[in-house]
Short mmCIF file of C-alpha atoms and ligand atoms in Angstrom, two decimals:
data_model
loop_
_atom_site.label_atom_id
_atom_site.label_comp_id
_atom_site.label_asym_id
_atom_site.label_seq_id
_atom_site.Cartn_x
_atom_site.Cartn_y
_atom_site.Cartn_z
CA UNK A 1 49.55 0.15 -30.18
CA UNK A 2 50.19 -3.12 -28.89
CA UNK A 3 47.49 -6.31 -28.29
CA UNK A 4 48.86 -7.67 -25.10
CA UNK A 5 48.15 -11.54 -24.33
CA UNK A 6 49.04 -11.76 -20.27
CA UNK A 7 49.25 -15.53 -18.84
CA UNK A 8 47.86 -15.14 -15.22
CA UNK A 9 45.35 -13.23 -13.58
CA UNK A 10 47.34 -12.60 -10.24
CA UNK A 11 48.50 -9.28 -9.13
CA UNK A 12 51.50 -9.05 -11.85
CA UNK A 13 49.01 -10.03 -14.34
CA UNK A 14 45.53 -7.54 -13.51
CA UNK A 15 47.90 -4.51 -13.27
CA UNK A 16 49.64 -5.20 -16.12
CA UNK A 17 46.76 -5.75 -18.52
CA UNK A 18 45.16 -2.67 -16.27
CA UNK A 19 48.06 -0.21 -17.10
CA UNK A 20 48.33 -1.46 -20.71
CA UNK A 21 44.57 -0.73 -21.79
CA UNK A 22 44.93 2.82 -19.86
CA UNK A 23 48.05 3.42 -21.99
CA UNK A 24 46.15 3.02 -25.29
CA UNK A 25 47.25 -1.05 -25.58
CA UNK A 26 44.73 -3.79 -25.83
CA UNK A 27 44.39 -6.97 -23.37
CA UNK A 28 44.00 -10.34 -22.87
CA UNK A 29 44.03 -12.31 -19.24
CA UNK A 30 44.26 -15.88 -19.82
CA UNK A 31 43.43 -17.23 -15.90
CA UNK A 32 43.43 -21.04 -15.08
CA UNK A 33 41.32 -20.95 -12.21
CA UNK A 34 37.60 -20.54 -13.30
CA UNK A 35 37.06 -18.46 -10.30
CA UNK A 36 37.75 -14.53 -9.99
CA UNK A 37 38.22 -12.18 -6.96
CA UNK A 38 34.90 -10.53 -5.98
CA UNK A 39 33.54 -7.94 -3.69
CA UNK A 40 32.60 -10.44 -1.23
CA UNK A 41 36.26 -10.53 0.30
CA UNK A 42 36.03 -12.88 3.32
CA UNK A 43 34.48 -15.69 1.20
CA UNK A 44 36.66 -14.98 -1.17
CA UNK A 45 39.46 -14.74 0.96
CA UNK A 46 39.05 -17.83 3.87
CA UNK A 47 37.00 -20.13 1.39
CA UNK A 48 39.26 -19.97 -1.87
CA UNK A 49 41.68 -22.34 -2.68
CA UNK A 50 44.32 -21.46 -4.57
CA UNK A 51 46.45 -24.28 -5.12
CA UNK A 52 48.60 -22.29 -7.93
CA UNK A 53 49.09 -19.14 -5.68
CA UNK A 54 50.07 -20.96 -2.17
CA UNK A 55 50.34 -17.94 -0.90
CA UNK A 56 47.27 -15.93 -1.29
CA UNK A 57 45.78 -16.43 1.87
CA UNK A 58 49.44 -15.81 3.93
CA UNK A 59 49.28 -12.12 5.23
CA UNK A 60 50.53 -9.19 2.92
CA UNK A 61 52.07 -5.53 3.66
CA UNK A 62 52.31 -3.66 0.92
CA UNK A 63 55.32 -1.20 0.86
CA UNK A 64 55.45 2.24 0.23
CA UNK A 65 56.89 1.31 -3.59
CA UNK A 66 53.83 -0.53 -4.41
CA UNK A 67 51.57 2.66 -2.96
CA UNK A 68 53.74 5.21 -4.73
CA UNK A 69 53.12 2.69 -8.04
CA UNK A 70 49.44 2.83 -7.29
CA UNK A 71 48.67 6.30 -6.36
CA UNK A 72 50.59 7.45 -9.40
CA UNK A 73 49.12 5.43 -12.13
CA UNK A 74 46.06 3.66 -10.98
CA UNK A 75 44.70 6.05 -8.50
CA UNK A 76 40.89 4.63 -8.77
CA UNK A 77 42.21 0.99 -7.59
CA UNK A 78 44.19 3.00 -4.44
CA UNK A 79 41.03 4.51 -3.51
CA UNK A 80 39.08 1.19 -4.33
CA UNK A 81 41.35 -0.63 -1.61
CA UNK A 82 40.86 1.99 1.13
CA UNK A 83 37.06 2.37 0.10
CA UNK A 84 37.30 -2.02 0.93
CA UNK A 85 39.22 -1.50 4.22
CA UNK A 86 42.88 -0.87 3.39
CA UNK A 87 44.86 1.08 6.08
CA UNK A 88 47.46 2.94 5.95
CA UNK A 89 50.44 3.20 8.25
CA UNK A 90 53.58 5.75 8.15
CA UNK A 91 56.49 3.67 9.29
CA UNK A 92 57.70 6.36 11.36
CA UNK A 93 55.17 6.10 13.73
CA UNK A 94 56.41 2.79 15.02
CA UNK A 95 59.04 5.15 16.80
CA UNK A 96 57.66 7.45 20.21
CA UNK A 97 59.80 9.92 18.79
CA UNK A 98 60.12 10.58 14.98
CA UNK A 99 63.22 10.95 13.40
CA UNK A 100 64.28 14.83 11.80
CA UNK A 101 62.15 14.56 8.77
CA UNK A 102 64.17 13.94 5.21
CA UNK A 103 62.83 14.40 2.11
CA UNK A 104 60.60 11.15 0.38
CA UNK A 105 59.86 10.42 4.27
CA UNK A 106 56.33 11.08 3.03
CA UNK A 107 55.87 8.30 0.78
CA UNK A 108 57.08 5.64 3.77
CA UNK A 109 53.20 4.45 4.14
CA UNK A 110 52.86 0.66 4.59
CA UNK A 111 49.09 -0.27 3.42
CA UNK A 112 47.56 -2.72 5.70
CA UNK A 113 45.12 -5.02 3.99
CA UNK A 114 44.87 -8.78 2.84
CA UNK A 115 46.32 -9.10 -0.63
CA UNK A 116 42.79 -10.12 -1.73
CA UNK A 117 41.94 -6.71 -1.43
CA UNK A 118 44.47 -5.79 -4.20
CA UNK A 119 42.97 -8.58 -6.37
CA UNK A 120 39.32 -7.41 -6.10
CA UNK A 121 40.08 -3.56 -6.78
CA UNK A 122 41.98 -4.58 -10.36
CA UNK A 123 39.85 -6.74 -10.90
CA UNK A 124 36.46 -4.01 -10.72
CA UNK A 125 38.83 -1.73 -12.96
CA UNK A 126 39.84 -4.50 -15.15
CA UNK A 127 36.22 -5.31 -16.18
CA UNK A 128 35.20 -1.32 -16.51
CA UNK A 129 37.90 -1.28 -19.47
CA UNK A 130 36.28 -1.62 -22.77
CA UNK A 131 40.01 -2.78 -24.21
CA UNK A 132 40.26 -5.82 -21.89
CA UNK A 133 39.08 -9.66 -22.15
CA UNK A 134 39.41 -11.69 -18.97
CA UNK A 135 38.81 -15.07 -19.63
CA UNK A 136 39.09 -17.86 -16.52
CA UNK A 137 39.30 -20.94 -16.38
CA UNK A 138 41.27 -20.91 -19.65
CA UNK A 139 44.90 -22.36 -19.04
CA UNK A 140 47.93 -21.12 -20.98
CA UNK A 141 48.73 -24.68 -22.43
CA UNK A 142 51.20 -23.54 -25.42
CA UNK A 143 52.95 -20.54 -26.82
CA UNK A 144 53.27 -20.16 -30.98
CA UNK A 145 56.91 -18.90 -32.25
CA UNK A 146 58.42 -18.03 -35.44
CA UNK A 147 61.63 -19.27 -35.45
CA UNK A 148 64.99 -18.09 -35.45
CA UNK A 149 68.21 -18.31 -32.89
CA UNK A 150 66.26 -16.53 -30.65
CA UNK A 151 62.88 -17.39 -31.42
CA UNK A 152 59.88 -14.36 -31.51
CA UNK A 153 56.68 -15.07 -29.72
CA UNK A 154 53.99 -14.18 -31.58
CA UNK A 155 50.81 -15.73 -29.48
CA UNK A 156 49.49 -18.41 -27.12
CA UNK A 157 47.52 -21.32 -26.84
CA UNK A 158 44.77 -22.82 -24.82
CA UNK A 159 42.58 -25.44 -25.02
CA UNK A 160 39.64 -23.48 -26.45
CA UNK A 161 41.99 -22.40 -29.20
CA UNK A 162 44.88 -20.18 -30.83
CA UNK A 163 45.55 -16.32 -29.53
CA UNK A 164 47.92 -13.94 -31.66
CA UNK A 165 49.33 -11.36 -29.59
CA UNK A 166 52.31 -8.43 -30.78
CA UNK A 167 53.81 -8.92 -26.84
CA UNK A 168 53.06 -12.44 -24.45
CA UNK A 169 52.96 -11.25 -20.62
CA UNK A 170 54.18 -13.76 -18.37
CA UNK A 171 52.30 -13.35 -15.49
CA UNK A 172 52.16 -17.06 -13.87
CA UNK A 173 53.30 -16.67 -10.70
CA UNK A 174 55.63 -18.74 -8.60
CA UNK A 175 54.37 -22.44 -9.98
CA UNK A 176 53.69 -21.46 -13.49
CA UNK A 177 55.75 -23.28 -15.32
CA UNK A 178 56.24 -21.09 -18.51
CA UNK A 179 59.68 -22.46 -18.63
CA UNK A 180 58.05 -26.13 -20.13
CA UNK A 181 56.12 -24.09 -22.32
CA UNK A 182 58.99 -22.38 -23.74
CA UNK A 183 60.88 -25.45 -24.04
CA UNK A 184 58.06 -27.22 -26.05
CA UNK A 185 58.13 -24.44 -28.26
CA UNK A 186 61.68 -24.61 -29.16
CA UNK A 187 63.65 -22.45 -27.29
CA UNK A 188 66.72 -22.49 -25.29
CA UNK A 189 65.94 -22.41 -21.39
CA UNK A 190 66.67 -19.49 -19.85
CA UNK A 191 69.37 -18.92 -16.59
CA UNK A 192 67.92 -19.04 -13.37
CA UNK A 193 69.26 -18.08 -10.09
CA UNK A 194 67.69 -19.26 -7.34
CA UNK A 195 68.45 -19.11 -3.46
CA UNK A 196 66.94 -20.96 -0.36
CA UNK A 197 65.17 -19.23 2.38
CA UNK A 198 65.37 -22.05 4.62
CA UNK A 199 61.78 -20.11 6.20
CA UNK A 200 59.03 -22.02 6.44
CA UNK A 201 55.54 -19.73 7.59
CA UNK A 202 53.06 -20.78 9.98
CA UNK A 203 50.43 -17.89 10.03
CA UNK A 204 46.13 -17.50 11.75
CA UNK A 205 43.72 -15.12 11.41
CA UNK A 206 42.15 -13.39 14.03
CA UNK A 207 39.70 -10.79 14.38
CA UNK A 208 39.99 -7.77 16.99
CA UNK A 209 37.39 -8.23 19.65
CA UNK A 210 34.15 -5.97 19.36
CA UNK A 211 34.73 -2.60 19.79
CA UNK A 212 38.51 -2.84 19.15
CA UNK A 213 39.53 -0.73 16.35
CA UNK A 214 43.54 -0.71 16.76
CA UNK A 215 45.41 -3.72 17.76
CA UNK A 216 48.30 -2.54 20.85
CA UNK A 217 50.87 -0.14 19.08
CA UNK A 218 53.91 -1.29 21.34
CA UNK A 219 55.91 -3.86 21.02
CA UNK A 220 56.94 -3.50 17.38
CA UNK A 221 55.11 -6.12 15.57
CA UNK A 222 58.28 -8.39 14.24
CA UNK A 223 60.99 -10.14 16.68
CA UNK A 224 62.96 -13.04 15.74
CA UNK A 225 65.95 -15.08 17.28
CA UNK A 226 68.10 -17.34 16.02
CA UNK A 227 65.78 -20.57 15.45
CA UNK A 228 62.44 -18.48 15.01
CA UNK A 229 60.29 -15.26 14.89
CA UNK A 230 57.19 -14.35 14.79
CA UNK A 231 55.42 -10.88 13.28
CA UNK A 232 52.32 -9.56 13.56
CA UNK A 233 50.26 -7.60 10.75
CA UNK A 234 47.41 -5.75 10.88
CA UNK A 235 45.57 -6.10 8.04
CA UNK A 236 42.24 -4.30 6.92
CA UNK A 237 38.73 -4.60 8.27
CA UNK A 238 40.29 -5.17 12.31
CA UNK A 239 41.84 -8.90 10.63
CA UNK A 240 45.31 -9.48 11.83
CA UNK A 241 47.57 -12.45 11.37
CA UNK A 242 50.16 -13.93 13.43
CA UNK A 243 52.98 -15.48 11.61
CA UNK A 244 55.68 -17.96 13.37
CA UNK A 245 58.74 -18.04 10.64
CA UNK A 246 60.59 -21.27 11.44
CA UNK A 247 63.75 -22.68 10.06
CA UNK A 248 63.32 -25.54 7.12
CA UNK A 249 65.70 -27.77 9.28
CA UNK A 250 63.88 -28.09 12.14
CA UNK A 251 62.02 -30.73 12.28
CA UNK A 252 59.77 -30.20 15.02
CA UNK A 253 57.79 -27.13 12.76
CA UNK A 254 55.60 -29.47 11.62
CA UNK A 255 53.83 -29.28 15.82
CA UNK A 256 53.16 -25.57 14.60
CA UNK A 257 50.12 -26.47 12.74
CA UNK A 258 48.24 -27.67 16.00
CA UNK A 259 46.68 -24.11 16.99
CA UNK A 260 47.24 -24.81 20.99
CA UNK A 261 50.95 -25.26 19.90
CA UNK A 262 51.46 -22.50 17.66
CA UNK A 263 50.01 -19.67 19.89
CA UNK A 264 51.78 -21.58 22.83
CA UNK A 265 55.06 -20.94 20.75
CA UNK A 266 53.40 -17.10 19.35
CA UNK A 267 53.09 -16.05 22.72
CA UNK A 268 56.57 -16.04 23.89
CA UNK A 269 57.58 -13.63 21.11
CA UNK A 270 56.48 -10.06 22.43
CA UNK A 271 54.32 -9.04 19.60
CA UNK A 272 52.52 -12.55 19.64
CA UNK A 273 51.85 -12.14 23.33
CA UNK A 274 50.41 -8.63 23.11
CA UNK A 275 47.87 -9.00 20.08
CA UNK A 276 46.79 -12.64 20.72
CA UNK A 277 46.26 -11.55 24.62
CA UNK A 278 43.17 -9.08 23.12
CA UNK A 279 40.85 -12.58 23.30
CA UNK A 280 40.76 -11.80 19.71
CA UNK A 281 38.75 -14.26 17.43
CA UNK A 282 40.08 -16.64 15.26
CA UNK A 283 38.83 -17.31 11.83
CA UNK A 284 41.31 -19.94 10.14
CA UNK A 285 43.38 -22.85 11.07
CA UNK A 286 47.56 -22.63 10.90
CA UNK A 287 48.27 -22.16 7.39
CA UNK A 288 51.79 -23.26 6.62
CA UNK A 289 54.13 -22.57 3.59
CA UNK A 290 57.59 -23.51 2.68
CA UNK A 291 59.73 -23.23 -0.52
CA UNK A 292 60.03 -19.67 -0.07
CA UNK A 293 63.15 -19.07 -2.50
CA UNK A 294 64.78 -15.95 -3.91
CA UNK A 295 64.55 -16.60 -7.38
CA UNK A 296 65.50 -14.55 -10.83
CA UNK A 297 63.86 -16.08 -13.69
CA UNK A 298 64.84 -13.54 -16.52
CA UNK A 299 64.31 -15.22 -20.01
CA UNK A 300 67.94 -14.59 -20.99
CA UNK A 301 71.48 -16.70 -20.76
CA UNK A 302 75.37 -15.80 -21.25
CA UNK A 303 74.31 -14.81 -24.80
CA UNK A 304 71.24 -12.49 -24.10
CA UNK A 305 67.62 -12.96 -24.00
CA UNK A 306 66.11 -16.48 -25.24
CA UNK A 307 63.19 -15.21 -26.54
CA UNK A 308 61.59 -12.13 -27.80
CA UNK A 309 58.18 -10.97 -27.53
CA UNK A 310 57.45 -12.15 -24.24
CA UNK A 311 58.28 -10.65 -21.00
CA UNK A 312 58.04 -12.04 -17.08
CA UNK A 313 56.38 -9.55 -14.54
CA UNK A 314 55.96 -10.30 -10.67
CA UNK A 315 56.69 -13.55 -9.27
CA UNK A 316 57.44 -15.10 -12.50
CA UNK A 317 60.37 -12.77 -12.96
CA UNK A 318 61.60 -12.72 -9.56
CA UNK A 319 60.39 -13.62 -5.98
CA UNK A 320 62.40 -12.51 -2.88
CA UNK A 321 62.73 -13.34 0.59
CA UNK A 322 58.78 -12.49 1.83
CA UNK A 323 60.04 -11.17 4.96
CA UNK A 324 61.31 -8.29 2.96
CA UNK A 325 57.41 -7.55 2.05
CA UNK A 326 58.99 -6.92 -1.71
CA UNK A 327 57.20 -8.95 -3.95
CA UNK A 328 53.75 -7.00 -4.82
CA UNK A 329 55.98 -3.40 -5.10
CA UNK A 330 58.13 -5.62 -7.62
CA UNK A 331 55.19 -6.53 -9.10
CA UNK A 332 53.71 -3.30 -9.83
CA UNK A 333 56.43 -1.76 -11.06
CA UNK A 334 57.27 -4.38 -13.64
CA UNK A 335 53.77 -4.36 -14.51
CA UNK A 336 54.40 -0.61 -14.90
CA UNK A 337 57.28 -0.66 -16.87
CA UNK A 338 56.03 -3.24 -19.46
CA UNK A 339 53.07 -1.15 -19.99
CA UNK A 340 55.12 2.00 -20.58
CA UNK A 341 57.17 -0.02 -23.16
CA UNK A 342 54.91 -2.60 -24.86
CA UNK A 343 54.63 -0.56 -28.06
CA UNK A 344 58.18 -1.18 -28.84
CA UNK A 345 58.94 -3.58 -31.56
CA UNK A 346 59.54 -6.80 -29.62
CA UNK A 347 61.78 -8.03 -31.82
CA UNK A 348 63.97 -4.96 -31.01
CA UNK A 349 66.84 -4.81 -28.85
CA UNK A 350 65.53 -1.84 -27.36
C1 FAD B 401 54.54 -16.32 2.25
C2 FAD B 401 54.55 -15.12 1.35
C3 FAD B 401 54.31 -13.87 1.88
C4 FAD B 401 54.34 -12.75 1.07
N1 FAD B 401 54.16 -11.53 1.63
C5 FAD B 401 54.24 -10.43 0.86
C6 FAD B 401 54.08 -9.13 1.44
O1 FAD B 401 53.90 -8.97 2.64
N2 FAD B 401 54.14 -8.05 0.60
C7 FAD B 401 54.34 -8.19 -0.74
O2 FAD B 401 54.39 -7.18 -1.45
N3 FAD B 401 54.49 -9.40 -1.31
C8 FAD B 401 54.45 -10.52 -0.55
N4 FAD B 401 54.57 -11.75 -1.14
C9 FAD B 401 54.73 -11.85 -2.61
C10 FAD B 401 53.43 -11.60 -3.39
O3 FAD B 401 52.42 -12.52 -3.02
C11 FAD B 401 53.68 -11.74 -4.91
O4 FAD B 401 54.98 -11.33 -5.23
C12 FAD B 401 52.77 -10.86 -5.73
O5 FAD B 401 51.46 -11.00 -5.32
C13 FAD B 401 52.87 -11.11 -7.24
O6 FAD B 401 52.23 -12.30 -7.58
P1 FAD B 401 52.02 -12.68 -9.13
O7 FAD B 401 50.82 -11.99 -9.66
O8 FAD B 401 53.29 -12.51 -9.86
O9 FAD B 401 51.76 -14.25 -9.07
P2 FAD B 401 50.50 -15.05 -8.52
O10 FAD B 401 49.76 -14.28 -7.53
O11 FAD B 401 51.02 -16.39 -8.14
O12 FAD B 401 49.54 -15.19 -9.78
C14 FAD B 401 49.82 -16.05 -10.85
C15 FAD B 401 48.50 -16.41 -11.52
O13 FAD B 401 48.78 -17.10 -12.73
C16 FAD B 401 47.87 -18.19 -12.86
N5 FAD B 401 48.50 -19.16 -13.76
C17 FAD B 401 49.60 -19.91 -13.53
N6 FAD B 401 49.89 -20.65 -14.63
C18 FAD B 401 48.96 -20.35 -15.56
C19 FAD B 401 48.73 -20.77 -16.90
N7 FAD B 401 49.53 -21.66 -17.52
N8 FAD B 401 47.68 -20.25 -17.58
C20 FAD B 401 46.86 -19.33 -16.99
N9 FAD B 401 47.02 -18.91 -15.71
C21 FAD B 401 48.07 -19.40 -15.02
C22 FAD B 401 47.67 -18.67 -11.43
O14 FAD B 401 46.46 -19.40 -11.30
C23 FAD B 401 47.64 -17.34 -10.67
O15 FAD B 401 46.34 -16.82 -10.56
C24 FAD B 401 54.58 -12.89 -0.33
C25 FAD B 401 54.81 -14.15 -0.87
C26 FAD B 401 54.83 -15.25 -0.03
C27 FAD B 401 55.14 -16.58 -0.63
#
């Protein structure tokens, strides 16, 4: 069995430390923010910032890959989620009419709920393990190889001290920067591919009015033109968010981060008009992001993989278009697939 050192304690990085211990594995979460996601969601949700994961408080769907991931292998987390307010939603019920039923139609369930709600359910599984060692506030600042063409790591630094590990998780997220650390340590820099977005988000959070269970089920919740669109999504505990995707190039987006201005400009997409006419409440100012690039970060070149002993899960491997709703089921199932694996020799080619 394996000792598994994971750099990050995001989603990639609590499910794959979570799935490791429950395959027999041990695990360490190195996590540079001294803070960790609790049971007290709004706080931990509205009042958080999160500098290194920009997108945290930006609304999340999680597909029916990332359910199928969680109900199979980590069915106490599932049930922790829906116990905290998850919902779930069958995509075929957007239609009046459902299509002839096909096989796997089953497993088309959207889950509804802030990605927080994720974090907090690992988290209270995380801790139960007697196999893993979270420890916050306790930056990844170096990783130890022995050498070689392709060098093997073998552990990690930080600046309470030295960690050996038989496989490095890396776990960092979108701004992690494991790249410099790999560099310091002597090794070639892997290829990345990388493709602009050109979105930039704009999204608020309301809540549904007293009384108010289900926001209106008609008009479908994303339309878009040309320049702009703008999606709704129900999330858990009657929270929805509005989201205004505009294009990088224009330069009037910035106006979207007055609140008169962006549900002036929400409203004349249909779903914006019909949930933000329910008078709901709203509980956060216009939080913006940008940068949002399809990227493929996989530790190899032209001549194979860089590095051994060290794998990327979740945003750190790839991140995709977030329209797509992709990146937590991508997650998961890396996290998955490492933790089905990581007994294997790293220095193997298998
Ligand atoms: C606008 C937007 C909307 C999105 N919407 C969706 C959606 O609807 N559905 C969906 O499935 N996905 C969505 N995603 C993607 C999703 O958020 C991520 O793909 C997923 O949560 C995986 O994140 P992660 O754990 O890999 O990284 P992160 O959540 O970024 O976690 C990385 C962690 O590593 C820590 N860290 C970084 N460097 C170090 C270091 N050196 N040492 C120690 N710790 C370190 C950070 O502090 C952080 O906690 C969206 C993304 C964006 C940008």
């Amino acid at each position: 069995m394996a000792h598994v050192l994971v750099i990050g304690g995001g989603v990639a990085g609590l499910a794959t430390a979570l799935l490791a211990v429950r395959r027999g594995h041990t695990a360490e979460v190195f996590e540079r923010d001294t803070r960790a996601p609790g049971a007290a969601l709004d706080r931990d949700f509205f009042d958080w910032h999160r500098p290194g994961v920009p997108q945290a408080a930006q609304p999340h769907l999680l597909l029916g890959a990332a359910r199928a991931v969680l109900r199979a292998e980590l069915p106490d987390v599932y049930a922790e989620m829906l116990r905290l307010g998850a919902r779930e939603r069958h995509e075929l019920d957007w239609f009046d009419v459902r299509p002839p039923a096909r096989s796997g139609d089953e497993d088309l369930v959207l889950v509804q709920a802030r990605r927080i709600v994720l974090e907090s359910a690992l988290t209270t599984a995380l801790r139960a393990e007697p196999d893993a060692v979270l420890r916050y506030g306790e930056p990844v600042t170096a990783l130890t190889t022995a050498g070689g063409p392709r060098p093997r790591v073998t552990g990690l630094g930080t600046p309470r001290g030295g960690y050996a590990g038989d496989l490095v998780v890396d776990a960092a997220g979108r701004r992690g920067g494991s790249a410099a650390l790999l560099a310091a340590a002597g090794c070639r820099p892997g290829t990345v591919e990388r493709h602009r977005t050109g979105l930039a988000y704009f999204c608020r959070w309301y809540r549904l009015p007293d009384g108010v269970d289900e926001g209106p089920r008609r008009p479908w919740t994303v339309t878009g033109g040309a320049f702009a669109g703008c999606a709704v999504f129900p999330s858990d505990n009657r929270l929805f968010a509005v989201t205004v995707f505009a294009h990088t190039g224009d330069p009037t987006r910035g106006a979207l981060r007055d609140p008169a201005v962006f549900e002036a400009a929400a409203r004349t997409f249909p779903p914006g008009a019909a949930w933000l006419g329910l008078g709901a409440e709203p509980l956060s100012a216009v939080l913006a992001i940008a940068g949002l690039d399809n990227r493929w970060s996989p530790l190899a070149d032209g001549r194979g993989p860089v590095v051994s002993g060290m794998v990327p899960v979740g945003d750190a491997l790839t991140h995709t278009n977030p329209t797509l709703g992709q990146g937590t089921s991508l997650a998961l199932w890396a996290a998955d697939r490492v933790a089905r694996t990581a007994h294997r020799d790293p220095g193997s080619p298998g």
